[in-house]
Each structure stands twice: as C-alpha cells, then as structure tokens.
Short mmCIF file of C-alpha atoms in Angstrom, two decimals:
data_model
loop_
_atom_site.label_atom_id
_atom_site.label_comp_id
_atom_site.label_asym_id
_atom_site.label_seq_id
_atom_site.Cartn_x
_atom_site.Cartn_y
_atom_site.Cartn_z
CA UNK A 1 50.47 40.06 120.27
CA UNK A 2 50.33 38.88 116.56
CA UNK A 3 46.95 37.94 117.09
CA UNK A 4 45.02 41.16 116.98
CA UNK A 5 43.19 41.70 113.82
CA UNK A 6 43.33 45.54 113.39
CA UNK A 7 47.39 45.65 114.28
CA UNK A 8 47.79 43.27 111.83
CA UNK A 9 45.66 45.49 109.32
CA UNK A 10 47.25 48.98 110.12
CA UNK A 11 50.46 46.91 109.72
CA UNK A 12 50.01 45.85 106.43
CA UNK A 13 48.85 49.09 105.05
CA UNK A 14 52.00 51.14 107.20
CA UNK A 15 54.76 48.78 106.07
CA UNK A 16 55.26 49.94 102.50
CA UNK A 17 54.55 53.63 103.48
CA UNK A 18 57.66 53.10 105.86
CA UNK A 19 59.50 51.51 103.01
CA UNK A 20 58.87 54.40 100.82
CA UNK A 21 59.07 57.10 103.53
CA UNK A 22 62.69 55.53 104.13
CA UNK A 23 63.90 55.56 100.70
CA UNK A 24 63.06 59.46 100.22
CA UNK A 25 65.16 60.37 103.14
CA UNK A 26 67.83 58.19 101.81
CA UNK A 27 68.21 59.54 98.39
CA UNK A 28 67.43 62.87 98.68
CA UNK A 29 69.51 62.55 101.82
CA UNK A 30 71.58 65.87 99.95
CA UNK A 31 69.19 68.30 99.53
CA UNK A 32 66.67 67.46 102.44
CA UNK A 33 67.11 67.18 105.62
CA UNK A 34 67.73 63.49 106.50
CA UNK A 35 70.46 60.77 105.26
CA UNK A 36 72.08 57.55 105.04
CA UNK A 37 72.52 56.84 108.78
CA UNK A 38 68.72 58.59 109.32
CA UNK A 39 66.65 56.72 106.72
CA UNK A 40 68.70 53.30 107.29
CA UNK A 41 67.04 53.30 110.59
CA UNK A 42 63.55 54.27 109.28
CA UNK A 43 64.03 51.13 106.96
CA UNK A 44 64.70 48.77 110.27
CA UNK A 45 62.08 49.75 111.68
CA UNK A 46 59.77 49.22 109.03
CA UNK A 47 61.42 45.98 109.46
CA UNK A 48 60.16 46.03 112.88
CA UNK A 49 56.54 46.84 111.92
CA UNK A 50 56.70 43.24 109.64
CA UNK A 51 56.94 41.70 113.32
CA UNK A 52 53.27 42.13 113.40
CA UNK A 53 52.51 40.51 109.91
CA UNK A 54 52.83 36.36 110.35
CA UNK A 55 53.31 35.72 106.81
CA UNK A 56 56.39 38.14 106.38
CA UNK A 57 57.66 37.33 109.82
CA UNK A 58 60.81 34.68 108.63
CA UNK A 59 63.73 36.10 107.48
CA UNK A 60 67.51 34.71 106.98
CA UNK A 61 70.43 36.78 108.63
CA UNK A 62 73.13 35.49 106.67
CA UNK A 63 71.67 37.62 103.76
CA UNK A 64 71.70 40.96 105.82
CA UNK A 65 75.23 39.93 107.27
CA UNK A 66 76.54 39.25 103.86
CA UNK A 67 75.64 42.51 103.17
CA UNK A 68 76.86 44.79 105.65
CA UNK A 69 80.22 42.92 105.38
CA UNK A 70 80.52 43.72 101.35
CA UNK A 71 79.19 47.34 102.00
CA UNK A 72 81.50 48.25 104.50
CA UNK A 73 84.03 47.57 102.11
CA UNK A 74 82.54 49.44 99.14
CA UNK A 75 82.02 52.63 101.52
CA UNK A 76 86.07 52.49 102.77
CA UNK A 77 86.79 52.00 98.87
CA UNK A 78 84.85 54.83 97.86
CA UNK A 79 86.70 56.82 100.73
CA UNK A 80 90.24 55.47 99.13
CA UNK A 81 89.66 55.99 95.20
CA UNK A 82 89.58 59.84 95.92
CA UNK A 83 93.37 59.43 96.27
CA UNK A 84 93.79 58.52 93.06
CA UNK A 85 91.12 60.90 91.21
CA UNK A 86 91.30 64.30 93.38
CA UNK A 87 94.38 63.81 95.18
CA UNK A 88 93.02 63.76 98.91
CA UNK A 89 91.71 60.80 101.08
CA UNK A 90 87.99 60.66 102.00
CA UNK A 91 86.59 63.28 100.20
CA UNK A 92 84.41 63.48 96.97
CA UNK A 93 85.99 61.54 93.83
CA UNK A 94 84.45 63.78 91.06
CA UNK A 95 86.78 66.58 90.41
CA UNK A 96 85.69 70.60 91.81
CA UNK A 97 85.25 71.40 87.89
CA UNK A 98 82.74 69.12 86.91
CA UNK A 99 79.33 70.76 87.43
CA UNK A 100 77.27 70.25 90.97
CA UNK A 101 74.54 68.25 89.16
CA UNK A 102 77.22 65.39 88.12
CA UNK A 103 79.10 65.60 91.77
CA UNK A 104 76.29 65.07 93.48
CA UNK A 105 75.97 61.42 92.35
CA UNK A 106 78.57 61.15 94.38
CA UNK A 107 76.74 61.68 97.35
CA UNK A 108 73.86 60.14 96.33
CA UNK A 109 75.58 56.27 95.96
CA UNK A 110 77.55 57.34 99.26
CA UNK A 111 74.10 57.95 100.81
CA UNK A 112 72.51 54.90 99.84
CA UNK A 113 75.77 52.79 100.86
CA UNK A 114 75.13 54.00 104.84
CA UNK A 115 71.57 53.60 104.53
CA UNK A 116 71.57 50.02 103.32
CA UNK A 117 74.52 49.45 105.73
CA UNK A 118 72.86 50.91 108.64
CA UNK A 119 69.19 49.33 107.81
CA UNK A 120 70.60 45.80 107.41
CA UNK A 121 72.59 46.32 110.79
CA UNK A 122 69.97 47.45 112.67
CA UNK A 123 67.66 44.71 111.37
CA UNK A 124 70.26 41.71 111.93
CA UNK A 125 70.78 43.20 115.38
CA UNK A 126 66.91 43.21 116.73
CA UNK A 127 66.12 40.49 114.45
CA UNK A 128 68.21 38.15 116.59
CA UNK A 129 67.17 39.85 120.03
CA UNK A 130 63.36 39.15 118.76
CA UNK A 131 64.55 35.15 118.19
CA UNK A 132 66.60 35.19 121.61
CA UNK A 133 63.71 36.30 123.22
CA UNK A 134 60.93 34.15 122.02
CA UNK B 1 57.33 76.76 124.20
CA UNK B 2 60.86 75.16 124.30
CA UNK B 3 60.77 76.56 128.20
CA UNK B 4 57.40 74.00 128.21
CA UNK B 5 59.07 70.87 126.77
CA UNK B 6 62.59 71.89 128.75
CA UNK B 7 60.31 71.52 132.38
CA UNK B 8 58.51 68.15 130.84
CA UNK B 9 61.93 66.30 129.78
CA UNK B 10 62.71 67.64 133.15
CA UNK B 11 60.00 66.15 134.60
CA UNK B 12 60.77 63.19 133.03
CA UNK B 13 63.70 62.71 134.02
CA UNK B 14 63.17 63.31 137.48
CA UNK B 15 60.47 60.55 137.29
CA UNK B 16 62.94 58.03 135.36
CA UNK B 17 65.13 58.37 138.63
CA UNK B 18 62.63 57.74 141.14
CA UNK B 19 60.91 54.91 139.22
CA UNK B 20 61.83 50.92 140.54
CA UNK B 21 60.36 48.76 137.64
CA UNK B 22 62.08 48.60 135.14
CA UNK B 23 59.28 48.31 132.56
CA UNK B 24 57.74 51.53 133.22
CA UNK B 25 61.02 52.50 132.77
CA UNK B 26 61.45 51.66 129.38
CA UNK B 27 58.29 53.56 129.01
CA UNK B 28 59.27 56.71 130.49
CA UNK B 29 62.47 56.77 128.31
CA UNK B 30 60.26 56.31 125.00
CA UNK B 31 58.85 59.73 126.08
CA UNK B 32 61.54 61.00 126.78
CA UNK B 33 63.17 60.51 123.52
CA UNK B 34 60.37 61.49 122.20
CA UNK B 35 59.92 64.79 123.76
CA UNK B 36 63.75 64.97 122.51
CA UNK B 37 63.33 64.85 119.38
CA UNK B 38 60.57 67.50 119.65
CA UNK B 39 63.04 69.81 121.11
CA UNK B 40 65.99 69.14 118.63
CA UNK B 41 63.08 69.85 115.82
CA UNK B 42 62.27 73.53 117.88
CA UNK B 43 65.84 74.39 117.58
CA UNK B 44 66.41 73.62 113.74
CA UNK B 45 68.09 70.28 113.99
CA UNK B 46 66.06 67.80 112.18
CA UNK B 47 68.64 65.37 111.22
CA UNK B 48 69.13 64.56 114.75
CA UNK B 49 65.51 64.76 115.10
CA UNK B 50 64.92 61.90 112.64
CA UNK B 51 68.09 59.79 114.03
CA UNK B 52 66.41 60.33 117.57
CA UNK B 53 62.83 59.10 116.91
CA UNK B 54 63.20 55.99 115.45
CA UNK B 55 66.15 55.02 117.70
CA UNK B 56 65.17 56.40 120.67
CA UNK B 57 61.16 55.51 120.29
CA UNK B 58 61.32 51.99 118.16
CA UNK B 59 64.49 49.94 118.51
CA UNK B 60 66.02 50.67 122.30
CA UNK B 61 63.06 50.08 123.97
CA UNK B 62 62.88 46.91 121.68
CA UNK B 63 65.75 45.81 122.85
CA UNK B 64 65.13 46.64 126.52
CA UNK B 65 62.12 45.03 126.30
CA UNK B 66 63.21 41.68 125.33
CA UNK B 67 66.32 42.16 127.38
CA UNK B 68 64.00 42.87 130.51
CA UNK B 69 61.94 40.22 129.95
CA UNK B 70 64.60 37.22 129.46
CA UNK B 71 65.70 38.45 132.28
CA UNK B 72 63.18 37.54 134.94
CA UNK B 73 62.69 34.09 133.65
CA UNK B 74 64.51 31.23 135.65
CA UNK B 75 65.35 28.47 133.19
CA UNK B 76 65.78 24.94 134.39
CA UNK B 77 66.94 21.84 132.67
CA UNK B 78 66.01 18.74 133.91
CA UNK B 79 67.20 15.68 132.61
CA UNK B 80 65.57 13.88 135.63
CA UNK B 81 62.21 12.22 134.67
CA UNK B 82 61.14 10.33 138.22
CA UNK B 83 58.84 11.05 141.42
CA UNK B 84 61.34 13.66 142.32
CA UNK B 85 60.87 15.59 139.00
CA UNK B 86 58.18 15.44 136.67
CA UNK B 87 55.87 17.25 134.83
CA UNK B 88 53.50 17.94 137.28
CA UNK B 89 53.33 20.97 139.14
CA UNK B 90 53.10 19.15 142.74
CA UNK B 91 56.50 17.23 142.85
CA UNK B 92 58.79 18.30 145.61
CA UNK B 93 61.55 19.29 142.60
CA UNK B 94 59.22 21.35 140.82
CA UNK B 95 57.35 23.19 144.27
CA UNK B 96 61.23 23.80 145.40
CA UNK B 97 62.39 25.46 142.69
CA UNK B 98 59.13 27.43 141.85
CA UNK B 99 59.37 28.77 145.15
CA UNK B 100 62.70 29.67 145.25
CA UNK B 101 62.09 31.51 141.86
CA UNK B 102 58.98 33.01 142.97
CA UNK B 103 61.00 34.41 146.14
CA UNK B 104 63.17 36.98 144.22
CA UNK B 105 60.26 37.92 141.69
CA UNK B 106 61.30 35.52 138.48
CA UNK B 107 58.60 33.17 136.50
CA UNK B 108 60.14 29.26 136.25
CA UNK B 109 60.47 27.80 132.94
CA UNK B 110 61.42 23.73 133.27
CA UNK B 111 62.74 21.72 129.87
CA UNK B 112 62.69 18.13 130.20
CA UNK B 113 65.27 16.46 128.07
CA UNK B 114 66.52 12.71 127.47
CA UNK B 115 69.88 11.60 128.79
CA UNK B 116 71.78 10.98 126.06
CA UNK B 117 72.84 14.67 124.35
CA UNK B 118 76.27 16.12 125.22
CA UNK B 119 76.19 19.89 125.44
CA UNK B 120 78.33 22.60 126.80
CA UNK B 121 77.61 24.64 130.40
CA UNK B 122 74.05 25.25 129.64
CA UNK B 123 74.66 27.50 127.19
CA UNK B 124 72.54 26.83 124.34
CA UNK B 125 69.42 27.60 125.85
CA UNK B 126 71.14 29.93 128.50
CA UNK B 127 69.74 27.77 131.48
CA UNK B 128 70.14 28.75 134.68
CA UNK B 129 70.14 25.39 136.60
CA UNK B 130 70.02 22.05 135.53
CA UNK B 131 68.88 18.78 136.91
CA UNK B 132 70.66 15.29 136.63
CA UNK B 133 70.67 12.44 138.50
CA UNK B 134 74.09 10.90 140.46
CA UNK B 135 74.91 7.08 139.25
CA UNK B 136 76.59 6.27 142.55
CA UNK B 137 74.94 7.77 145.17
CA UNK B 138 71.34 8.25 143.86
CA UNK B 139 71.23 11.68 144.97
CA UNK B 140 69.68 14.53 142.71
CA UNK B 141 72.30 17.18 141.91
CA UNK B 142 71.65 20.69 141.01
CA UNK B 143 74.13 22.50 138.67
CA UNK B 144 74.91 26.48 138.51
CA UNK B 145 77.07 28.56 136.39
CA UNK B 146 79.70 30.06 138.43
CA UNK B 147 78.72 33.37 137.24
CA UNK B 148 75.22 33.28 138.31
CA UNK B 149 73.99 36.18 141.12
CA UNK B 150 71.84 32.99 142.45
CA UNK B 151 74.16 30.04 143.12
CA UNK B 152 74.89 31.02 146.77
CA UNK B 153 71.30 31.12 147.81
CA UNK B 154 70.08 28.62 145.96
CA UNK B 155 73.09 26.27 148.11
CA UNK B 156 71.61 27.71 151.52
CA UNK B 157 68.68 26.18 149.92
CA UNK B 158 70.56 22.60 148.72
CA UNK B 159 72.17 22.13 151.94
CA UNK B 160 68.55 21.56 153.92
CA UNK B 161 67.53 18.50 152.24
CA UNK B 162 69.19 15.34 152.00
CA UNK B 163 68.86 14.04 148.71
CA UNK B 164 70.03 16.77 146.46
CA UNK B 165 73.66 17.69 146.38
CA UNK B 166 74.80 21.12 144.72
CA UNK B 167 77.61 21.84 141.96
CA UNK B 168 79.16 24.93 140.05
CA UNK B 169 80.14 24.75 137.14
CA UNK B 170 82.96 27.00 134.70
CA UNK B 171 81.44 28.92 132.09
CA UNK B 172 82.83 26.56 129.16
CA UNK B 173 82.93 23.52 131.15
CA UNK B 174 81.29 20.27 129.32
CA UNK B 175 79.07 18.23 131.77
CA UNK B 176 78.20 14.58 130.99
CA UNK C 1 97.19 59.92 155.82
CA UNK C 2 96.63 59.35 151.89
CA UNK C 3 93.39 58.63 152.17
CA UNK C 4 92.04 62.04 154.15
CA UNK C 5 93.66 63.61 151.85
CA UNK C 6 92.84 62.11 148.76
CA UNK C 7 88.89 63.09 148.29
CA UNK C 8 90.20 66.47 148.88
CA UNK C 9 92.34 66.96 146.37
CA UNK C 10 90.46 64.96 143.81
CA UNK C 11 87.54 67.84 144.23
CA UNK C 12 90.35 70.75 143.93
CA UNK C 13 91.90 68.77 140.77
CA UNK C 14 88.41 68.51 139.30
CA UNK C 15 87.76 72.34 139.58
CA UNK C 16 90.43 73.08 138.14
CA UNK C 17 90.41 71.00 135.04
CA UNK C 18 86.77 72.59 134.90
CA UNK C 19 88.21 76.18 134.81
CA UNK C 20 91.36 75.08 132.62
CA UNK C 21 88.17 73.82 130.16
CA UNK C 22 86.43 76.97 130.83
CA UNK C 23 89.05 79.11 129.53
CA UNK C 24 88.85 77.35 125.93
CA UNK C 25 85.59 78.20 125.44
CA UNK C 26 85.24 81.43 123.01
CA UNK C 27 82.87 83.89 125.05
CA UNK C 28 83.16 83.43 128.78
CA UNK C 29 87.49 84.34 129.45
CA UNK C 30 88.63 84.96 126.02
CA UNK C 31 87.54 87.13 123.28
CA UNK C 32 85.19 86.00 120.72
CA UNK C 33 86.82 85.05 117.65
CA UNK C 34 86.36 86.96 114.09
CA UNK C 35 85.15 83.61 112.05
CA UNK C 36 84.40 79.95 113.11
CA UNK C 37 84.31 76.55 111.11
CA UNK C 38 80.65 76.98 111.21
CA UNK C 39 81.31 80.57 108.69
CA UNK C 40 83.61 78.35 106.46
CA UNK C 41 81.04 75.43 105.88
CA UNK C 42 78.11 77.50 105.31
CA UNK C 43 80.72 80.21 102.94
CA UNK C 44 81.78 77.60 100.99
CA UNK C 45 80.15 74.13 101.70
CA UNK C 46 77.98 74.35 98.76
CA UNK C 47 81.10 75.55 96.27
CA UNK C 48 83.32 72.23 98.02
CA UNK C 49 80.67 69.63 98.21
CA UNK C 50 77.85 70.47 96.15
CA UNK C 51 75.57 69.79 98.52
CA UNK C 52 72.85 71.81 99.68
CA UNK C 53 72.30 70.21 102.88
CA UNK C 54 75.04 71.34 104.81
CA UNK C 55 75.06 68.37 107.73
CA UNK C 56 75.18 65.85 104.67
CA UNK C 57 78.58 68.02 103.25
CA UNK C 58 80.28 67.58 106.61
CA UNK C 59 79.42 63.97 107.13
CA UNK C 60 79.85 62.96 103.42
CA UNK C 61 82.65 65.21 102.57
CA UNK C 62 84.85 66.96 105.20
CA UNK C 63 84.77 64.36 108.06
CA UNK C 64 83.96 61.29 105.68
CA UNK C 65 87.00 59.52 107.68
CA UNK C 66 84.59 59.82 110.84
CA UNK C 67 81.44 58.41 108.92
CA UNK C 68 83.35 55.35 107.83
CA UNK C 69 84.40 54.44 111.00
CA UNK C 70 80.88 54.99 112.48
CA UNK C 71 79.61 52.49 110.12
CA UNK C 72 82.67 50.35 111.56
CA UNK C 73 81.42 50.50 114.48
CA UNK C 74 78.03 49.48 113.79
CA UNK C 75 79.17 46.15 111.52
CA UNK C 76 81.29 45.07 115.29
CA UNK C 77 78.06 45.69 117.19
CA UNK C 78 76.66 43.49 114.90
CA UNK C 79 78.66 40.91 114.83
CA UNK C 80 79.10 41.04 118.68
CA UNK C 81 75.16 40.33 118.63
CA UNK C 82 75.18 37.68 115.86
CA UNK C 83 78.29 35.48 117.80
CA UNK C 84 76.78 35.77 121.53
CA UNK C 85 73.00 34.43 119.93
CA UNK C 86 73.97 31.43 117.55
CA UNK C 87 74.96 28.47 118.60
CA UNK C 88 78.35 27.80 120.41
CA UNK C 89 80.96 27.39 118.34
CA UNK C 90 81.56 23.79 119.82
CA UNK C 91 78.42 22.07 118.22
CA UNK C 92 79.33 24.34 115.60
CA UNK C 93 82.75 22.79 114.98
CA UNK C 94 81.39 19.87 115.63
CA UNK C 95 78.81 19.53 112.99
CA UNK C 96 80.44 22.07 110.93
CA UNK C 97 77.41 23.78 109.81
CA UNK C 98 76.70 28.02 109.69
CA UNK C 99 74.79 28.09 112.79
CA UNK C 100 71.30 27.36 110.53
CA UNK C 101 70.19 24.21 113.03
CA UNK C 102 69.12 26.76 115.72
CA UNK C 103 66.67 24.50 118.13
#
C-alpha cells in the first residue's frame, strides 16, 4: 500500500490542500456553509491522507489527547462565562448591543474550539485503529 | 433527478442486504453515503452534506476495514519450541491448527516467544490461543479465552489426540 | 395463555402509539399552525446571533448546551478507544510508565 509511487505523489501534493480546505470551513464556519464539527473532520482526514506519506506517518497520541481534554474544558467555560456577562447560560458572551462584526468573534473562537476538538478526536481515534491493525 | 438518486440509494440498499462478505460491504456503504450526501446537497442541506462525506466515505469504512480484517486472523502464541511446534510449516502443531483455522475461513498468524515473560490472558497481542508445554505430564496444552466463539470446537478437536490437553481461561486471569 | 396473547397485543399497542404519534404531527389530524421555530430563527436569528449562517446560530447559540455535550460525547469515544488499545493497565502499573513501550 505505501509503496506505490504515484499515491504517494498525489498524496503529498493533496495533503496541504486538505489542510487548507479544512481551515476555511472552520473559520468562516459563520457565514458559509460548513463548521466546527464539519471542517474538524475534513482536518482528520487529511490526517488520514498522511497514512500514505512514510516520512509523516509517526505521530504521538498523548499530544492530540492532551488536547481534546483541555478543549473540552475551554468550550464548557465559554458556555458558563455567558452567565456572568449576558445573564443566560450557553449562549453568546458579547452583549446584543455591541455591533455584529465584534459578536461574531464569538463564534469564530467557538468554531475553531469544535473543530480542533473534533479533528484531534477523530485522528486519536483511527490513529490507534491504524496501529491495532498493523 | 432526486427521484434518480432516491431509486439508486434504493438500489443500494437493497444490494447491502443481500450481500454476504463483508468487504464488499464496506464498499457498498461508501456509495451509499456517498450518494447521501448527494441527495442532502439536492435538497439545500450542505452542512450535513459535508459532515456526511468525509464520515461516511473516509473514516467508517476505515474503521470497518481494519476492524474486518483483524478479525479473520487467528492469532496463536506458542511458547513451545520442539518437534511438536516449530517454525516450519509441516509440524503436526502447526498443520493442526492451520487447518482448523482454514476450516471456518481465518488466515493463522503463530508468535513464538521464550518462557520466561509473565503476561495477562493473552491480551496484549489479543491472541486467540496459546501454546505451552505441561511440566508434569509432558503433554502440550492449548489455552482459550472463555469468551472466544471457537473454544468449543477447537476441544472436539483437542479431545482426538493424545498428547494435547485443552484449558479456558477468565478474561483477566494471569497464566504462568 | 400469556404467550398467544402477547404478540397480539404488542402489534395493537404498536399501532396505536403510531397513531397517538400521528396526531402530533402539524398537517395530517390537526390544523397547521400560524408560525413555527423555523419562522423565529430565520425572523430573528441574524438580530440574536449575528450570524448569517443560520445552522451555525442554532448550534452555536440557541442549543449551544446540545453542542457541548456532543463534543462530550466524542472525548468518551475517544477515550473508550485509547484504554481498550494500550497496554493493560497491569504491565502498566507494573512498570508505571504512560503506555509509550507499546511492543
């Protein structure tokens, strides 16, 4: 399987496109269709693409474990401070008079919590299946 | 054109039912999703769209795919290194349990290891039988997990010959 | 004498849950109503949210409780898969280590 020259090729060249391709749905997840949960997965699999690459194929889990952990944490922190700023769990902590371009940040960091949440997930999850099954 | 990819997913999924192996399987359902993710894009819902092809077309048939394929291999441990048991294809341990693994469809995969390591009810390597050797009676005895589909058959098999005894063992048991 | 009966009744019970759900449904028994949540978010999901994507203001703003938990439910999966492939947690007490001397 990681033998074949031209795999290995279209690999190379797809894997940053991915990347990229990824990151747009995750941060314009607000005005486009798309999203955190959406692009996360788009990230693991470009993640799954590096399968094919032997130089890039080693990665640790603890890193990807470390952070879903801490983000999971930030995202049900970000849901809490709204009780203290608007006055209503889980909903957006900027207040409805600031102006939409500033209240959208909110979404934005929200957005890119899931998305590295989700990819890192994902990737721990087949990452392990991938060493169980060699 | 909806109608048109409606009929195919039907299609599909009438095929999915019919279909035995399971790796063709796997293939069928990476259509399928596929063709899902078409339709959900027809009807205006391309969140779900994106969420559906990469999950449904990259990492679950991933997964099923290594899951299928750990699956039909029989593991064996052998810490037996003698006439009975060696690394050559033609020794009566080996032919045994090659055919006994070649009668319900699996490939055999035999570890040799020394004597002296300690480990819990295979489950480091999640081996499915393991081979030691008895220090009083000299006989060769085969161990099973409890919760193995195989162990009754394979102690049909046991029973036949005189030199090899048979043995379950608990999930979490330690063997020495 | 139960167990004639039972299959029976089990298909009757079943139909009628079926037409008990039926009945909820806006359209087929009742009336149609004048405005759905689907009115409200697209009336005034962009004046709440400030989003223009309206599947991004329910999931990130009205049912943010939900999309938390989801994410929950993915870290469990996780770990599920990252406890039942290292290595037991005998050697690992043993040695002590993080599970980093896979074989």
């Amino acid at each position: 399987m990681k033998d074949s020259d031209s795999i290995r090729c279209i690999a190379r060249i797809l894997y940053p496109f991915m990347l990229l391709f990824g990151c747009y749905i995750i941060i314009f997840g607000d005005v486009s269709p798309g999203g955190g949960f959406q692009g996360g997965v788009i990230l693991a699999t470009a993640r799954l693409v590096t399968l094919y690459i032997p130089e890039k194929a080693d990665i640790d889990v603890e890193i990807f474990n470390l952070a879903e952990k801490l983000l999971f944490l930030l995202l049900l922190l970000l849901g809490l401070l709204s009780l203290f700023t608007v006055g209503g769990l889980f909903t957006n902590v900027l207040s409805a008079e600031l102006p939409h371009e500033i209240r959208r940040w909110f979404l934005v960091i929200l957005n890119l919590a899931i998305g590295i949440k989700v990819s890192s997930g994902l990737t721990l999850i087949f990452t392990q299946f991938v060493k169980e099954g060699e | 054109m909806d109608l048109l990819l409606s009929i195919l997913i039907l299609t599909l999924i009438i095929a999915m039912l019919r279909e035995n192996d399971s790796l063709r399987l796997v293939v069928y359902f990476t259509g399928f999703s596929l063709l899902m993710s078409a339709l959900y894009f027809l009807y205006h819902a391309y969140d779900v769209a994106l969420a559906e092809i990469a999950i449904g077309s990259a990492i679950l048939p991933l997964i099923f795919i290594i899951a299928i394929g750990k699956q039909k291999t029989f593991v064996v441990i052998s810490r037996v290194k003698d006439d009975f048991m060696n690394e050559e294809e033609n020794s009566p341990g080996q032919t045994l349990l090659r055919g006994f693994a070649h009668r319900y469809g699996l490939k055999t995969e035999i570890h040799f290891e020394g004597q002296t390591r300690l480990k819990g009810a295979f489950r480091r390597r999640n081996a499915d039988l393991m081979v030691i050797k008895s220090r009083r009676d000299g006989k060769y005895i085969f161990l099973m997990k409890s919760s193995s589909v195989l162990h009754y058959k394979m102690q049909r098999i046991v029973e036949g010959h005189r030199n090899l005894r048979f043995e379950v063992v608990e999930e979490d048991q330690i063997y020495d | 004498m139960i167990k004639k009966i039972r299959t029976p009744l089990l298909i009757i019970m079943l139909i009628f849950i079926f037409l008990f759900s039926l009945s909820g449904i806006p359209g087929i028994l009742e009336e149609e109503p004048d405005s759905t949540i689907g009115d409200l978010v697209i009336e005034r999901g962009y004046s709440d949210t400030s989003s223009k994507n309206l599947v991004a203001a329910i999931l990130l703003d009205y049912r943010l409780f939900d999309s938390v938990f989801e994410a929950a439910i993915l870290l469990i999966s996780a770990a599920g898969v990252l406890y039942m492939t290292r290595l037991p947690l005998k050697d690992k007490t043993m040695k002590g280590g993080k599970g980093n001397e896979r074989q």
